[in-house]
Short mmCIF file of C-alpha atoms in Angstrom, two decimals:
data_model
loop_
_atom_site.label_atom_id
_atom_site.label_comp_id
_atom_site.label_asym_id
_atom_site.label_seq_id
_atom_site.Cartn_x
_atom_site.Cartn_y
_atom_site.Cartn_z
CA MET A 104 3.58 7.21 16.71
CA SER A 105 5.05 10.12 18.63
CA VAL A 106 3.13 13.37 19.05
CA LYS A 107 5.77 14.97 16.84
CA ALA A 108 5.09 12.40 14.13
CA ALA A 109 1.33 12.86 14.39
CA VAL A 110 1.64 16.62 13.96
CA ALA A 111 4.03 16.14 11.04
CA ALA A 112 1.65 13.73 9.33
CA ALA A 113 -1.25 16.16 9.70
CA ALA A 114 0.84 18.92 8.18
CA LEU A 115 1.98 16.91 5.16
CA ILE A 116 -0.66 18.35 2.89
CA THR A 117 1.24 21.64 3.04
CA VAL A 118 4.63 20.01 2.60
CA LEU A 119 4.14 17.33 -0.02
CA PRO A 120 1.79 17.41 -2.99
CA ILE A 121 -1.02 14.87 -2.97
CA VAL A 122 -1.09 12.60 -6.00
CA SER A 123 -4.11 13.27 -8.19
CA ALA A 124 -3.59 12.48 -11.86
CA CYS A 125 -1.57 9.90 -13.76
CA GLY A 126 1.69 10.98 -15.36
CA SER A 127 2.45 10.31 -18.99
CA GLY A 128 6.12 9.33 -18.86
CA HIS A 129 9.32 9.25 -16.88
CA GLU A 130 12.55 11.18 -16.56
CA PRO A 131 15.74 9.07 -16.54
CA GLY A 132 17.36 9.08 -13.11
CA VAL A 133 14.28 10.52 -11.41
CA LEU A 134 12.55 7.93 -9.22
CA ASN A 135 8.99 8.79 -8.25
CA LEU A 136 8.07 7.42 -4.83
CA TYR A 137 4.51 7.40 -3.48
CA PRO A 138 4.29 6.63 0.27
CA PRO A 139 1.21 7.00 2.52
CA ALA A 140 0.68 10.38 4.16
CA ASP A 141 1.52 9.07 7.65
CA GLY A 142 5.30 8.83 7.70
CA ALA A 143 5.83 10.41 4.28
CA GLY A 144 7.82 13.28 5.77
CA SER A 145 10.34 10.86 7.28
CA ILE A 146 10.55 8.89 4.04
CA LYS A 147 11.12 12.11 2.09
CA SER A 148 14.00 13.06 4.40
CA MET A 149 15.64 9.67 3.92
CA GLY A 150 14.92 9.76 0.19
CA ASP A 151 16.74 13.07 -0.07
CA LYS A 152 19.71 11.61 1.80
CA CYS A 153 19.81 8.50 -0.41
CA SER A 154 19.67 10.73 -3.49
CA GLN A 155 22.61 12.80 -2.30
CA GLU A 156 24.65 9.69 -1.55
CA SER A 157 23.91 8.05 -4.90
CA GLY A 158 26.53 10.17 -6.62
CA GLY A 159 24.05 11.46 -9.17
CA LYS A 160 22.74 8.00 -10.16
CA TYR A 161 19.21 8.84 -9.07
CA ARG A 162 17.02 11.45 -7.43
CA ILE A 163 14.01 10.34 -5.41
CA VAL A 164 10.94 12.56 -5.72
CA THR A 165 8.47 11.85 -2.92
CA THR A 166 4.75 12.51 -3.36
CA ALA A 167 2.39 11.68 -0.49
CA LEU A 168 -0.65 9.53 -1.11
CA PRO A 169 -3.91 10.33 0.72
CA LYS A 170 -4.22 9.59 4.43
CA ALA A 171 -6.89 6.86 4.20
CA ALA A 172 -5.63 3.41 3.18
CA ASP A 173 -8.56 2.79 0.81
CA ASP A 174 -7.80 6.04 -1.01
CA GLN A 175 -4.10 5.14 -1.23
CA ARG A 176 -4.95 1.78 -2.75
CA LEU A 177 -7.32 3.34 -5.27
CA GLN A 178 -4.79 5.98 -6.35
CA LEU A 179 -2.08 3.38 -6.93
CA ALA A 180 -4.43 0.98 -8.70
CA ARG A 181 -5.52 3.71 -11.11
CA ARG A 182 -1.94 4.58 -11.98
CA LEU A 183 -0.86 0.98 -12.37
CA SER A 184 -3.85 -0.10 -14.44
CA GLY A 185 -3.26 2.98 -16.60
CA ASN A 186 0.35 1.87 -17.24
CA ASP A 187 1.78 5.01 -15.67
CA LYS A 188 5.48 4.85 -16.53
CA SER A 189 6.30 7.65 -14.09
CA LEU A 190 5.47 5.38 -11.13
CA ASP A 191 8.62 3.72 -9.76
CA LEU A 192 8.36 3.09 -6.03
CA MET A 193 5.31 2.85 -3.82
CA GLY A 194 4.46 2.37 -0.17
CA MET A 195 2.32 -0.74 0.14
CA ASP A 196 -0.01 -1.60 3.00
CA VAL A 197 0.96 -5.08 4.21
CA VAL A 198 -2.38 -6.55 3.07
CA TRP A 199 -2.04 -5.51 -0.60
CA THR A 200 0.81 -7.80 -1.68
CA ALA A 201 -1.28 -10.68 -3.02
CA GLU A 202 -3.76 -8.45 -4.87
CA PHE A 203 -1.13 -6.27 -6.53
CA ALA A 204 1.15 -9.19 -7.39
CA ASP A 205 -1.70 -11.18 -8.96
CA ALA A 206 -2.65 -8.13 -11.00
CA GLY A 207 0.89 -8.02 -12.42
CA TRP A 208 1.56 -4.63 -10.91
CA LEU A 209 4.63 -5.56 -8.84
CA THR A 210 8.17 -6.41 -9.89
CA PRO A 211 9.48 -9.38 -7.88
CA VAL A 212 12.46 -8.55 -5.68
CA PRO A 213 15.60 -9.76 -7.53
CA GLU A 214 17.30 -12.80 -6.03
CA SER A 215 20.49 -10.75 -5.76
CA ILE A 216 18.97 -8.72 -2.92
CA ALA A 217 16.09 -10.96 -1.75
CA GLY A 218 18.48 -13.04 0.37
CA GLU A 219 19.74 -9.96 2.21
CA VAL A 220 16.19 -8.76 2.89
CA GLU A 221 15.07 -12.17 4.12
CA GLY A 222 18.13 -12.58 6.32
CA ARG A 223 17.66 -9.32 8.21
CA THR A 224 13.85 -9.17 8.50
CA LEU A 225 11.71 -10.50 11.34
CA GLY A 226 9.47 -13.39 10.31
CA GLY A 227 6.04 -11.80 10.68
CA PRO A 228 6.72 -8.66 8.60
CA LEU A 229 8.65 -10.72 6.03
CA GLU A 230 5.64 -12.94 5.37
CA THR A 231 3.50 -9.90 4.50
CA ALA A 232 5.78 -9.18 1.52
CA LYS A 233 5.62 -12.69 0.03
CA TRP A 234 3.21 -14.22 -2.47
CA LYS A 235 2.97 -16.93 -5.11
CA THR A 236 1.24 -15.96 -8.35
CA LYS A 237 0.04 -18.50 -10.92
CA SER A 238 3.26 -18.03 -12.87
CA ASP A 239 5.53 -18.55 -9.85
CA ASP A 240 6.97 -21.95 -8.97
CA ALA A 241 7.02 -21.00 -5.29
CA GLU A 242 6.24 -18.11 -2.98
CA ARG A 243 8.63 -15.21 -3.52
CA LEU A 244 9.36 -11.71 -2.26
CA TYR A 245 7.33 -9.01 -4.02
CA ALA A 246 8.15 -6.09 -1.72
CA ILE A 247 10.69 -4.98 0.87
CA PRO A 248 9.42 -4.35 4.43
CA ILE A 249 10.26 -0.83 5.60
CA TRP A 250 8.51 -0.72 8.98
CA THR A 251 6.00 -2.67 11.04
CA ASN A 252 3.63 -2.48 13.98
CA THR A 253 1.91 -4.69 16.54
CA GLN A 254 -0.63 -4.09 19.27
CA LEU A 255 0.15 -4.58 22.95
CA LEU A 256 -1.92 -4.94 26.10
CA TRP A 257 -1.96 -1.68 28.09
CA TYR A 258 -3.24 -1.71 31.64
CA ARG A 259 -3.72 0.19 34.89
CA LYS A 260 -0.93 -1.18 37.02
CA ASP A 261 -2.11 0.79 40.06
CA VAL A 262 -5.64 -0.66 39.89
CA LEU A 263 -4.35 -4.22 39.62
CA ARG A 264 -1.93 -3.62 42.48
CA ASP A 265 -4.01 -1.54 44.89
CA THR A 266 -7.58 -2.62 44.12
CA LEU A 267 -7.26 -6.21 42.93
CA ASP A 268 -4.07 -7.13 44.81
CA LYS A 269 -2.48 -8.45 41.61
CA GLY A 270 1.13 -8.09 40.56
CA GLN A 271 0.67 -8.93 36.89
CA PRO A 272 -1.96 -8.23 34.23
CA ALA A 273 -4.23 -10.97 32.93
CA LYS A 274 -2.73 -13.14 30.20
CA THR A 275 -6.03 -14.03 28.53
CA TRP A 276 -9.15 -12.19 27.42
CA ASP A 277 -11.24 -14.17 29.92
CA GLY A 278 -8.88 -13.04 32.66
CA MET A 279 -9.22 -9.41 31.53
CA VAL A 280 -13.02 -9.63 31.72
CA ALA A 281 -12.75 -11.16 35.20
CA ASP A 282 -10.41 -8.36 36.36
CA ALA A 283 -12.71 -5.68 34.93
CA THR A 284 -15.73 -7.23 36.67
CA ARG A 285 -13.92 -7.35 40.01
CA SER A 286 -12.70 -3.77 39.60
CA LEU A 287 -16.25 -2.62 38.86
CA ALA A 288 -17.51 -4.28 42.03
CA LYS A 289 -14.89 -2.38 44.02
CA GLY A 290 -15.71 0.97 42.41
CA GLY A 291 -12.74 0.94 40.03
CA PRO A 292 -12.46 1.37 36.23
CA SER A 293 -14.06 -1.42 34.20
CA TYR A 294 -13.76 -0.60 30.49
CA ILE A 295 -11.74 -2.84 28.19
CA MET A 296 -10.89 -0.55 25.29
CA VAL A 297 -10.85 -2.18 21.85
CA GLN A 298 -11.39 -1.20 18.22
CA GLY A 299 -15.02 -2.28 17.77
CA LYS A 300 -16.19 0.11 15.07
CA GLN A 301 -17.02 -1.26 11.61
CA TYR A 302 -13.64 -0.57 9.98
CA GLU A 303 -10.30 -2.31 9.53
CA GLY A 304 -9.57 -2.05 13.25
CA LEU A 305 -12.43 -4.49 13.91
CA MET A 306 -10.92 -6.93 11.42
CA VAL A 307 -7.57 -6.62 13.20
CA TRP A 308 -9.19 -7.39 16.56
CA PHE A 309 -11.10 -10.40 15.23
CA ASN A 310 -8.07 -11.70 13.34
CA SER A 311 -5.79 -11.46 16.40
CA VAL A 312 -8.26 -13.23 18.68
CA LEU A 313 -9.04 -15.88 16.05
CA ALA A 314 -5.34 -16.62 15.50
CA SER A 315 -4.80 -16.73 19.27
CA ALA A 316 -7.61 -19.30 19.50
CA GLY A 317 -5.88 -21.49 16.91
CA GLY A 318 -8.08 -20.54 13.97
CA GLU A 319 -7.70 -18.76 10.64
CA VAL A 320 -9.91 -17.23 7.96
CA VAL A 321 -8.43 -18.97 4.92
CA ASP A 322 -5.88 -21.73 4.43
CA PRO A 323 -2.41 -20.10 4.21
CA ASN A 324 -1.50 -22.65 1.54
CA ASP A 325 -4.73 -22.22 -0.43
CA PRO A 326 -6.33 -18.75 -0.30
CA ASN A 327 -9.47 -20.13 -1.98
CA LYS A 328 -10.22 -22.46 0.94
CA VAL A 329 -12.27 -21.01 3.80
CA THR A 330 -11.14 -22.40 7.15
CA LEU A 331 -13.51 -20.76 9.61
CA ASN A 332 -15.73 -23.85 9.83
CA ASP A 333 -14.22 -26.54 7.59
CA THR A 334 -13.25 -28.83 10.48
CA PRO A 335 -14.60 -29.29 14.02
CA GLU A 336 -11.36 -27.85 15.38
CA HIS A 337 -11.53 -24.75 13.19
CA ARG A 338 -15.21 -24.23 14.01
CA ALA A 339 -14.45 -24.46 17.73
CA ALA A 340 -11.65 -21.89 17.38
CA THR A 341 -13.93 -19.47 15.52
CA VAL A 342 -16.72 -19.91 18.08
CA LYS A 343 -14.25 -19.27 20.89
CA ALA A 344 -12.92 -16.12 19.20
CA LEU A 345 -16.42 -14.78 18.66
CA SER A 346 -17.32 -15.63 22.26
CA VAL A 347 -14.37 -13.54 23.42
CA LEU A 348 -15.50 -10.55 21.35
CA LYS A 349 -19.05 -10.89 22.67
CA ALA A 350 -17.88 -11.25 26.28
CA VAL A 351 -15.84 -8.04 26.07
CA ALA A 352 -18.69 -6.14 24.41
CA THR A 353 -21.34 -7.25 26.91
CA ALA A 354 -19.43 -7.58 30.19
CA PRO A 355 -20.75 -5.71 33.24
CA GLY A 356 -19.38 -2.18 33.14
CA HIS A 357 -18.27 -2.46 29.51
CA ASP A 358 -17.51 0.59 27.40
CA PRO A 359 -20.96 1.72 26.14
CA SER A 360 -19.35 3.14 22.99
CA LEU A 361 -17.40 -0.03 22.18
CA THR A 362 -19.18 -0.57 18.86
CA ASN A 363 -17.93 2.86 17.74
CA GLY A 364 -14.46 2.43 19.20
CA ASP A 365 -11.25 3.08 17.29
CA GLU A 366 -7.60 3.64 18.25
CA THR A 367 -8.23 7.22 19.40
CA SER A 368 -11.27 6.47 21.53
CA SER A 369 -9.41 3.52 23.06
CA ARG A 370 -6.55 5.82 23.99
CA LEU A 371 -8.90 8.40 25.47
CA GLY A 372 -10.86 5.81 27.43
CA MET A 373 -7.68 4.89 29.23
CA GLU A 374 -6.46 8.47 29.67
CA THR A 375 -9.76 9.57 31.25
CA GLY A 376 -9.48 6.85 33.88
CA LYS A 377 -12.46 4.75 32.75
CA ALA A 378 -10.51 1.76 31.45
CA ILE A 379 -8.58 -0.95 33.23
CA TYR A 380 -7.27 -2.49 29.99
CA GLN A 381 -6.83 -1.53 26.36
CA VAL A 382 -5.33 -3.17 23.30
CA ASN A 383 -3.61 -0.62 21.08
CA TRP A 384 -0.47 0.28 19.18
CA PRO A 385 2.70 1.62 20.87
CA PHE A 386 1.84 5.28 20.14
CA VAL A 387 -0.39 5.43 23.22
CA LEU A 388 2.63 5.74 25.51
CA SER A 389 3.80 9.04 24.03
CA SER A 390 0.26 10.40 24.22
CA MET A 391 -0.10 9.35 27.83
CA ARG A 392 3.20 11.01 28.79
CA GLU A 393 2.35 14.35 27.22
CA ASN A 394 -1.26 14.49 28.41
CA ALA A 395 -0.26 13.45 31.92
CA ALA A 396 2.30 16.26 32.00
CA SER A 397 -0.42 18.71 30.98
CA GLY A 398 -2.54 17.58 33.94
CA SER A 399 -5.34 16.00 31.89
CA VAL A 400 -4.91 12.40 33.12
CA PRO A 401 -6.72 12.16 36.48
CA PHE A 402 -4.94 9.06 37.79
CA LEU A 403 -1.44 10.38 37.00
CA THR A 404 -0.86 13.11 39.57
CA ASP A 405 2.37 15.03 40.18
CA MET A 406 3.20 14.87 36.48
CA GLN A 407 2.92 18.59 35.74
CA GLN A 408 6.53 19.01 36.85
CA TYR A 409 7.35 17.73 33.35
CA ALA A 410 5.05 20.13 31.49
CA GLY A 411 7.96 22.29 30.36
CA LEU A 412 9.38 19.42 28.30
CA PHE A 413 6.37 19.56 25.98
CA ALA A 414 5.88 23.33 25.86
CA ASP A 415 7.86 23.97 22.67
CA LYS A 416 6.26 22.01 19.80
CA ASP A 417 9.23 22.77 17.55
CA ASN A 418 11.73 21.24 19.97
CA THR A 419 10.52 17.88 21.16
CA PRO A 420 12.23 16.35 24.22
CA THR A 421 14.98 13.79 23.77
CA ASP A 422 14.55 10.19 24.88
CA GLU A 423 16.99 10.90 27.72
CA GLN A 424 14.78 13.76 28.90
CA LEU A 425 11.68 11.58 28.57
CA ALA A 426 13.11 8.71 30.60
CA PRO A 427 11.93 9.99 34.03
CA VAL A 428 8.50 10.78 32.56
CA THR A 429 8.22 7.25 31.25
CA ARG A 430 9.27 5.78 34.59
CA ALA A 431 6.66 7.86 36.42
CA VAL A 432 3.89 6.94 33.97
CA ARG A 433 4.71 3.24 34.17
CA GLN A 434 4.02 3.22 37.90
CA LYS A 435 0.32 3.37 37.03
CA PHE A 436 0.06 2.73 33.27
CA ASP A 437 2.09 -0.08 31.77
CA PHE A 438 2.25 -2.58 28.91
CA ALA A 439 2.42 -6.32 28.43
CA PRO A 440 2.28 -8.76 25.49
CA TYR A 441 -0.99 -9.16 23.60
CA PRO A 442 -3.49 -11.34 25.51
CA GLY A 443 -4.10 -14.96 24.61
CA VAL A 444 -7.32 -16.97 24.36
CA THR A 445 -6.57 -20.55 25.33
CA GLU A 446 -3.92 -21.88 27.67
CA GLY A 447 -1.22 -23.65 25.70
CA ILE A 448 -1.83 -21.75 22.45
CA PRO A 449 0.53 -18.76 21.95
CA ALA A 450 -1.13 -15.36 21.84
CA LYS A 451 -0.90 -13.73 18.43
CA SER A 452 -1.17 -10.09 17.44
CA THR A 453 -1.98 -8.91 13.92
CA VAL A 454 0.99 -7.44 12.04
CA GLY A 455 0.68 -3.94 10.62
CA GLY A 456 3.19 -1.81 8.79
CA LEU A 457 4.43 -0.82 5.36
CA ASN A 458 6.36 -2.41 2.51
CA ILE A 459 8.15 -0.75 -0.40
CA ALA A 460 7.53 -2.21 -3.86
CA VAL A 461 8.81 -1.46 -7.36
CA ALA A 462 6.01 -0.90 -9.86
CA ASN A 463 5.95 -3.13 -12.92
CA THR A 464 5.36 0.03 -14.97
CA SER A 465 8.73 1.50 -13.92
CA GLN A 466 11.18 2.04 -16.76
CA GLN A 467 14.18 1.91 -14.40
CA LYS A 468 13.59 -1.08 -12.16
CA ASP A 469 17.22 -1.81 -11.29
CA LEU A 470 17.73 1.76 -10.13
CA ALA A 471 14.45 1.65 -8.21
CA PHE A 472 15.55 -1.46 -6.30
CA GLU A 473 18.88 0.17 -5.49
CA ALA A 474 17.01 3.13 -4.03
CA ALA A 475 14.57 0.83 -2.22
CA MET A 476 17.45 -0.89 -0.44
CA CYS A 477 18.76 2.49 0.70
CA LEU A 478 15.29 3.52 1.90
CA THR A 479 14.92 0.31 3.93
CA ASN A 480 18.42 -0.29 5.31
CA ALA A 481 19.24 -0.31 9.03
CA ARG A 482 20.13 3.39 9.14
CA ALA A 483 16.85 4.33 7.49
CA GLN A 484 14.72 2.06 9.69
CA LYS A 485 16.32 3.40 12.86
CA PHE A 486 15.58 6.94 11.66
CA TYR A 487 11.93 6.12 10.91
CA SER A 488 11.46 4.40 14.25
CA ILE A 489 12.59 7.43 16.22
CA ASP A 490 11.35 10.20 13.91
CA ALA A 491 8.00 8.73 12.86
CA GLY A 492 7.24 6.25 15.64
CA THR A 493 7.29 3.20 13.35
CA PRO A 494 8.97 0.04 14.69
CA PRO A 495 11.65 -1.47 12.43
CA VAL A 496 11.58 -4.89 10.78
CA ILE A 497 15.33 -5.46 11.05
CA SER A 498 15.96 -7.80 13.96
CA SER A 499 19.34 -6.37 14.99
CA LEU A 500 17.89 -2.89 15.62
CA TYR A 501 16.00 -4.18 18.65
CA SER A 502 19.28 -4.29 20.58
CA ASP A 503 20.32 -0.78 19.48
CA PRO A 504 20.63 1.48 22.58
CA ASP A 505 19.04 4.50 20.90
CA PHE A 506 16.07 2.44 19.73
CA ARG A 507 15.60 0.85 23.13
CA ALA A 508 15.65 4.27 24.77
CA ALA A 509 12.81 5.36 22.51
CA TYR A 510 10.92 2.06 22.83
CA PRO A 511 10.81 0.66 26.37
CA MET A 512 8.49 -2.01 24.94
CA ALA A 513 11.12 -3.13 22.39
CA ASP A 514 11.37 -6.72 23.63
CA ASP A 515 7.59 -7.24 23.57
CA ILE A 516 7.32 -5.78 20.07
CA LYS A 517 10.09 -8.02 18.77
CA LEU A 518 8.55 -11.09 20.41
CA GLN A 519 5.22 -10.44 18.73
CA LEU A 520 6.83 -10.06 15.31
CA GLU A 521 8.33 -13.55 15.46
CA PRO A 522 6.37 -16.17 13.47
CA GLU A 523 4.94 -17.96 16.52
CA HIS A 524 3.33 -14.74 17.79
CA ALA A 525 2.61 -12.83 14.56
CA ALA A 526 -0.92 -13.06 13.17
CA LEU A 527 -1.18 -12.32 9.46
CA ARG A 528 -4.41 -11.11 7.98
CA PRO A 529 -5.63 -13.49 5.24
CA LYS A 530 -3.03 -13.63 2.45
CA SER A 531 -5.42 -13.36 -0.45
CA PRO A 532 -5.87 -11.21 -3.57
CA ASP A 533 -9.45 -10.83 -2.32
CA TYR A 534 -8.46 -9.49 1.09
CA GLN A 535 -10.18 -6.13 0.67
CA ALA A 536 -13.53 -7.81 0.00
CA ILE A 537 -13.00 -10.39 2.75
CA SER A 538 -12.32 -7.70 5.33
CA THR A 539 -15.21 -5.48 4.27
CA LEU A 540 -17.75 -8.31 4.33
CA LEU A 541 -16.54 -9.70 7.66
CA GLN A 542 -16.65 -6.26 9.29
CA ALA A 543 -20.27 -5.87 8.20
CA LYS A 544 -21.24 -9.21 9.79
CA LEU A 545 -19.24 -8.66 12.99
CA SER A 546 -20.81 -5.25 13.58
CA PRO A 547 -22.31 -4.36 15.98
CA VAL A 548 -20.06 -6.51 18.12
CA GLY A 549 -21.91 -8.74 20.57
CA SER A 550 -25.35 -8.46 18.94
CA TRP A 551 -25.08 -11.97 17.50
CA ASP A 552 -24.84 -15.57 18.65
CA PRO A 553 -21.33 -16.97 18.12
CA GLU A 554 -22.56 -20.43 17.12
CA THR A 555 -24.83 -18.99 14.43
CA LEU A 556 -22.41 -16.35 13.19
CA VAL A 557 -19.65 -18.84 12.31
CA ASP A 558 -21.40 -20.13 9.19
CA GLN A 559 -22.48 -16.63 8.18
CA LEU A 560 -18.89 -15.44 8.32
CA ALA A 561 -17.69 -18.42 6.28
CA GLU A 562 -20.37 -17.72 3.70
CA GLN A 563 -19.24 -14.09 3.40
CA VAL A 564 -15.60 -15.08 2.92
CA GLN A 565 -16.61 -17.52 0.18
CA LYS A 566 -18.61 -14.76 -1.50
CA ALA A 567 -15.55 -12.52 -1.45
CA ILE A 568 -13.40 -15.27 -2.96
CA ASP A 569 -16.02 -15.93 -5.64
CA GLY A 570 -16.31 -12.22 -6.43
CA GLU A 571 -19.98 -12.05 -5.47
CA GLY A 572 -21.80 -9.12 -3.98
CA LEU A 573 -18.93 -6.69 -3.56
CA ILE A 574 -16.47 -4.87 -5.78
CA PRO A 575 -14.09 -3.02 -3.42
#
């Protein structure tokens, strides 16, 4: 996300009302849309444009949900379970599809538009919007992807080049640990910044490494079957993934705050010069540019010549103006695809993002889907990507010159959203419980024995599936 987008998201509470109580009815032609706080301003702008262009058929009213994903989910669940007829469109975290569809809260995407959505959408994000309920003959589309995200490997190019005499970053986690250990011995930075705190970021890290090792939490064809230890091959993959997490958390010169690490601390660990590697979302580039220009990044000298570009918070620099800043930053701080685990097995990075769904309580579903297609078309997704810092799901946009100017990592993002490189979190109506219970067992990272933890993790996933011990 750009700095502009981050500031806009923080200010949303003064711009858009936060949903609090359930409505009692609906107004014909008025479509109530509830997106998450982050990005809601951009969605509101596009919603206003779609409304104007509808010729009076509909008017989209945008109300921001809370900032935290758990609070968003709870707000929507309360409205849906209360049969709130004023709820038409909602922003859905990519991990909610199965739960909401099984609860009967989502209207399946009509076949008349499902083909268009499937034809334009990259494979990884598309899979997050699909599910098969007990009443479905096959998996079908229950939401329309609006934007996506994927983590990349960010690294100190100057340290690899000047200290380790390497031209390219490591391609595996084991290689990253080896590079960090060598850098430490030579007096260089040694942290590998990850999201190790007990929260969803830890689940994302574990899921990406597990998928990259050839494993998975549950069977994608049977969400009731735990696959962490059901075969020797799956057990070996889970042990390897856990060994990677432990190695990063206990390596010589590791980040001492790793078990409290999140996206922000990972970004700061790199910006302060302590890290040689980090895994994080694309937003870290815009932060690095601005902070380097302010003089607060010790390894990026001679960057204050660009300070004037960031002086006026109301007039952010254009991508053309930012191009020389990006080039200068990338001499010492650069990106690469997400690291792998085992040679011969493609690296996979967990897919993030947002989908738009039509509530089953809506009294104007056809109109809601018409608006949803406007909110998610190519024009809209290009606008979100540049205005809010959210990568699109439409494949063709990755060759758009304006998008590529804003995203120098466009090719790597697109690659990681293809099916062979996209890691999905468990597609299960019990995902919330699965994630919460796994986080608790994985934390603090590295304090456990991988061989022993495998069966404990499998037991926790089975408990979540069976509805035991936790009501999220």
